[in-house]
mmCIF file of C-alpha atoms in Angstrom:
data_model
loop_
_atom_site.group_PDB
_atom_site.id
_atom_site.type_symbol
_atom_site.label_atom_id
_atom_site.label_comp_id
_atom_site.label_asym_id
_atom_site.label_seq_id
_atom_site.Cartn_x
_atom_site.Cartn_y
_atom_site.Cartn_z
ATOM 1 C CA ALA T 1 -192.498 -25.890 71.688
ATOM 2 C CA ASN T 2 -189.417 -27.073 73.323
ATOM 3 C CA ALA T 3 -185.746 -25.788 73.175
ATOM 4 C CA ALA T 4 -184.777 -27.607 70.202
ATOM 5 C CA GLY T 5 -188.156 -27.202 68.479
ATOM 6 C CA LEU T 6 -188.845 -31.073 68.608
ATOM 7 C CA PHE T 7 -192.074 -31.171 70.361
ATOM 8 C CA THR T 8 -195.183 -28.910 70.368
ATOM 9 C CA LEU T 9 -198.200 -28.806 72.673
ATOM 10 C CA MET T 10 -200.862 -26.880 71.570
ATOM 11 C CA ASP T 11 -203.558 -25.534 74.203
ATOM 12 C CA GLU T 12 -206.903 -24.438 72.026
ATOM 13 C CA GLU T 13 -208.666 -23.582 75.269
ATOM 14 C CA ALA T 14 -207.847 -21.282 78.375
ATOM 15 C CA GLU T 15 -206.146 -23.133 81.154
ATOM 16 C CA ASP T 16 -208.319 -25.125 83.327
ATOM 17 C CA ALA T 17 -208.542 -28.738 84.893
ATOM 18 C CA ASP T 18 -210.381 -29.806 81.835
ATOM 19 C CA THR T 19 -207.890 -28.701 79.300
ATOM 20 C CA TYR T 20 -206.122 -31.072 76.802
ATOM 21 C CA PHE T 21 -203.167 -30.551 74.679
ATOM 22 C CA LYS T 22 -202.334 -31.532 71.098
ATOM 23 C CA LEU T 23 -198.788 -32.794 70.994
ATOM 24 C CA ILE T 24 -196.942 -32.521 67.633
ATOM 25 C CA LEU T 25 -193.698 -34.710 67.037
ATOM 26 C CA GLY T 26 -191.485 -32.660 64.882
ATOM 27 C CA PRO T 27 -189.686 -34.886 62.076
ATOM 28 C CA ASN T 28 -186.317 -34.619 63.608
ATOM 29 C CA VAL T 29 -187.495 -36.315 66.903
ATOM 30 C CA ARG T 30 -185.109 -39.447 67.099
ATOM 31 C CA ARG T 31 -186.094 -40.446 71.042
ATOM 32 C CA ILE T 32 -188.872 -40.190 73.187
ATOM 33 C CA ALA T 33 -187.529 -40.546 77.023
ATOM 34 C CA ASP T 34 -188.785 -43.071 79.391
ATOM 35 C CA TRP T 35 -191.889 -41.415 81.192
ATOM 36 C CA GLU T 36 -191.598 -38.395 78.904
ATOM 37 C CA PHE T 37 -195.339 -37.826 78.683
ATOM 38 C CA SER T 38 -196.831 -40.483 80.995
ATOM 39 C CA GLY T 39 -200.013 -39.453 82.321
ATOM 40 C CA ALA T 40 -200.091 -36.159 80.276
ATOM 41 C CA ARG T 41 -203.253 -34.585 79.329
ATOM 42 C CA ILE T 42 -202.654 -35.053 75.770
ATOM 43 C CA ASP T 43 -205.872 -35.736 73.491
ATOM 44 C CA THR T 44 -204.184 -35.793 70.069
ATOM 45 C CA LEU T 45 -200.905 -37.066 69.018
ATOM 46 C CA VAL T 46 -199.389 -36.146 65.670
ATOM 47 C CA MET T 47 -196.385 -37.540 64.082
ATOM 48 C CA HIS T 48 -194.774 -36.374 60.631
ATOM 49 C CA ALA T 49 -194.821 -39.045 57.935
ATOM 50 C CA ASP T 50 -191.127 -38.499 57.234
ATOM 51 C CA SER T 51 -190.239 -39.103 61.172
ATOM 52 C CA LYS T 52 -187.091 -40.071 62.055
ATOM 53 C CA LEU T 53 -188.150 -41.712 65.371
ATOM 54 C CA GLU T 54 -185.956 -44.704 66.484
ATOM 55 C CA SER T 55 -186.988 -45.016 70.031
ATOM 56 C CA ILE T 56 -189.986 -45.050 72.329
ATOM 57 C CA GLY T 57 -188.905 -45.255 75.888
ATOM 58 C CA ARG T 58 -190.656 -47.493 78.707
ATOM 59 C CA SER T 59 -194.003 -45.874 79.633
ATOM 60 C CA ALA T 60 -193.363 -42.751 77.387
ATOM 61 C CA PHE T 61 -197.308 -42.248 76.893
ATOM 62 C CA GLU T 62 -198.536 -44.392 79.604
ATOM 63 C CA SER T 63 -202.061 -43.558 81.115
ATOM 64 C CA CYS T 64 -202.609 -40.777 78.550
ATOM 65 C CA SER T 65 -206.146 -41.983 78.281
ATOM 66 C CA ASN T 66 -207.751 -39.608 76.261
ATOM 67 C CA MET T 67 -205.034 -39.409 73.288
ATOM 68 C CA LYS T 68 -206.384 -40.317 70.015
ATOM 69 C CA ALA T 69 -204.085 -41.062 67.166
ATOM 70 C CA GLN T 70 -203.529 -43.736 64.365
ATOM 71 C CA LEU T 71 -200.144 -45.113 65.406
ATOM 72 C CA HIS T 72 -198.770 -45.374 61.836
ATOM 73 C CA PHE T 73 -194.668 -45.617 62.806
ATOM 74 C CA ALA T 74 -192.328 -44.712 59.893
ATOM 75 C CA GLU T 75 -189.462 -47.076 59.188
ATOM 76 C CA GLY T 76 -186.711 -46.609 61.230
ATOM 77 C CA LEU T 77 -188.396 -47.126 64.656
ATOM 78 C CA LYS T 78 -186.398 -49.977 66.264
ATOM 79 C CA VAL T 79 -187.751 -49.948 69.932
ATOM 80 C CA ILE T 80 -191.099 -49.309 71.633
ATOM 81 C CA GLY T 81 -190.508 -49.659 75.367
ATOM 82 C CA ARG T 82 -192.125 -51.650 78.130
ATOM 83 C CA SER T 83 -195.680 -49.936 78.614
ATOM 84 C CA ALA T 84 -195.021 -47.427 76.047
ATOM 85 C CA PHE T 85 -198.905 -46.831 75.383
ATOM 86 C CA GLU T 86 -200.581 -48.935 78.366
ATOM 87 C CA GLY T 87 -203.499 -47.410 79.339
ATOM 88 C CA CYS T 88 -204.109 -45.191 76.144
ATOM 89 C CA LYS T 89 -207.591 -46.521 75.885
ATOM 90 C CA SER T 90 -208.738 -43.786 73.284
ATOM 91 C CA LEU T 91 -206.227 -45.001 70.629
ATOM 92 C CA SER T 92 -208.725 -46.737 68.607
ATOM 93 C CA ALA T 93 -208.259 -46.775 64.928
ATOM 94 C CA SER T 94 -205.231 -48.389 63.522
ATOM 95 C CA LEU T 95 -201.880 -49.620 64.560
ATOM 96 C CA SER T 96 -199.077 -49.924 62.080
ATOM 97 C CA LEU T 97 -195.487 -51.456 62.996
ATOM 98 C CA PRO T 98 -192.692 -51.257 60.520
ATOM 99 C CA ALA T 99 -190.131 -53.720 59.430
ATOM 100 C CA SER T 100 -187.474 -51.613 60.980
ATOM 101 C CA LEU T 101 -188.605 -52.592 64.569
ATOM 102 C CA GLU T 102 -186.281 -54.815 66.494
ATOM 103 C CA GLU T 103 -187.866 -54.717 70.214
ATOM 104 C CA ILE T 104 -191.343 -54.355 71.618
ATOM 105 C CA GLY T 105 -191.261 -54.076 75.416
ATOM 106 C CA GLN T 106 -193.755 -56.133 77.549
ATOM 107 C CA HIS T 107 -197.483 -54.464 77.831
ATOM 108 C CA ALA T 108 -196.458 -51.533 75.194
ATOM 109 C CA PHE T 109 -200.049 -51.733 74.101
ATOM 110 C CA SER T 110 -202.055 -53.045 76.831
ATOM 111 C CA GLY T 111 -205.315 -51.519 77.194
ATOM 112 C CA VAL T 112 -205.102 -50.069 73.620
ATOM 113 C CA CYS T 113 -208.274 -51.291 71.260
ATOM 114 C CA VAL T 114 -207.501 -51.160 67.622
ATOM 115 C CA ASP T 115 -210.062 -51.841 64.435
ATOM 116 C CA GLU T 116 -206.896 -52.436 62.331
ATOM 117 C CA LEU T 117 -203.412 -53.966 62.897
ATOM 118 C CA TYR T 118 -200.670 -54.033 60.463
ATOM 119 C CA LEU T 119 -197.612 -56.363 61.251
ATOM 120 C CA ASN T 120 -194.571 -56.088 59.059
ATOM 121 C CA LEU T 121 -192.058 -57.449 61.302
ATOM 122 C CA PRO T 122 -188.892 -59.293 59.613
ATOM 123 C CA PHE T 123 -187.873 -61.275 62.803
ATOM 124 C CA PRO T 124 -189.816 -64.651 63.741
ATOM 125 C CA MET T 125 -192.922 -63.875 65.886
ATOM 126 C CA GLN T 126 -192.697 -66.597 68.150
ATOM 127 C CA GLN T 127 -194.746 -67.831 71.134
ATOM 128 C CA ASN T 128 -192.169 -66.912 73.851
ATOM 129 C CA MET T 129 -192.550 -63.261 72.426
ATOM 130 C CA VAL T 130 -196.332 -63.195 72.446
ATOM 131 C CA SER T 131 -196.600 -61.524 76.157
ATOM 132 C CA ASN T 132 -194.193 -59.010 75.089
ATOM 133 C CA TYR T 133 -195.924 -57.821 71.935
ATOM 134 C CA TRP T 134 -199.682 -58.332 72.184
ATOM 135 C CA GLU T 135 -200.548 -59.106 75.845
ATOM 136 C CA GLY T 136 -203.695 -56.617 76.576
ATOM 137 C CA LEU T 137 -203.872 -55.342 73.237
ATOM 138 C CA ILE T 138 -207.545 -55.639 71.734
ATOM 139 C CA CYS T 139 -208.110 -55.916 68.231
ATOM 140 C CA ASN T 140 -211.498 -56.156 66.773
ATOM 141 C CA GLY T 141 -211.126 -56.209 62.990
ATOM 142 C CA ARG T 142 -208.634 -56.443 60.247
ATOM 143 C CA VAL T 143 -205.020 -58.163 60.608
ATOM 144 C CA THR T 144 -202.684 -57.539 57.650
ATOM 145 C CA ILE T 145 -199.289 -59.421 57.807
ATOM 146 C CA GLY T 146 -196.622 -57.902 56.124
ATOM 147 C CA LYS T 147 -194.327 -58.976 53.130
ATOM 148 C CA ASP T 148 -191.333 -59.092 55.589
ATOM 149 C CA VAL T 149 -192.637 -61.451 57.797
ATOM 150 C CA THR T 150 -190.863 -64.969 57.841
ATOM 151 C CA GLU T 151 -192.672 -66.791 60.575
ATOM 152 C CA ILE T 152 -195.720 -66.854 62.488
ATOM 153 C CA ALA T 153 -196.390 -68.884 65.991
ATOM 154 C CA SER T 154 -199.522 -71.007 65.843
ATOM 155 C CA ASP T 155 -200.698 -69.502 69.006
ATOM 156 C CA LEU T 156 -199.235 -65.844 68.287
ATOM 157 C CA PHE T 157 -202.726 -64.245 69.204
ATOM 158 C CA SER T 158 -203.721 -66.439 71.958
ATOM 159 C CA ARG T 159 -203.191 -64.324 74.848
ATOM 160 C CA SER T 160 -205.106 -61.379 73.807
ATOM 161 C CA PRO T 161 -208.748 -60.801 73.109
ATOM 162 C CA PHE T 162 -208.420 -60.556 69.169
ATOM 163 C CA THR T 163 -211.542 -60.414 66.892
ATOM 164 C CA VAL T 164 -210.148 -61.096 63.809
ATOM 165 C CA THR T 165 -212.825 -60.267 61.142
ATOM 166 C CA SER T 166 -210.190 -60.910 57.984
ATOM 167 C CA LEU T 167 -206.567 -61.891 57.900
ATOM 168 C CA LEU T 168 -204.648 -60.534 55.046
ATOM 169 C CA PHE T 169 -201.317 -61.332 53.671
ATOM 170 C CA GLU T 170 -199.364 -58.631 51.732
ATOM 171 C CA GLU T 171 -197.661 -60.227 48.364
ATOM 172 C CA GLY T 172 -194.040 -60.035 48.204
#
């Protein structure tokens, strides 16, 4: 753990060139700095359900190509920085973005492939924001639009290779 006990890196194997680490983000982590874990040999990312995370910095996890996680961000997350998860090609289950999100940086999820995408962004998702959100994100499955979404541009997903098998709208 770091000095404040916010991050824990666990090494299950002896130290060698092929060793990967499990990263556990403590419930009191509020900010992940720019380039904090960029290129790190992380294979598992664990976030607490009651996370107080507010900001993920620019390129915070960029090129963590073996990192596996289901990215279910808790309410309270406001910013996902530019290229935050770019190149994390092993993230492949689901991505859930909370209503508290105010900003997603360009290429934040470039190279990420998900089977399920949950969007509950209360601000209008307009075409001029498309490159900031989805450019390079690959979705091969279900998309659920949350109840707080107020507007969707007709070409919202036009710049990403989405294969949507079902589109659902939350009631509310």
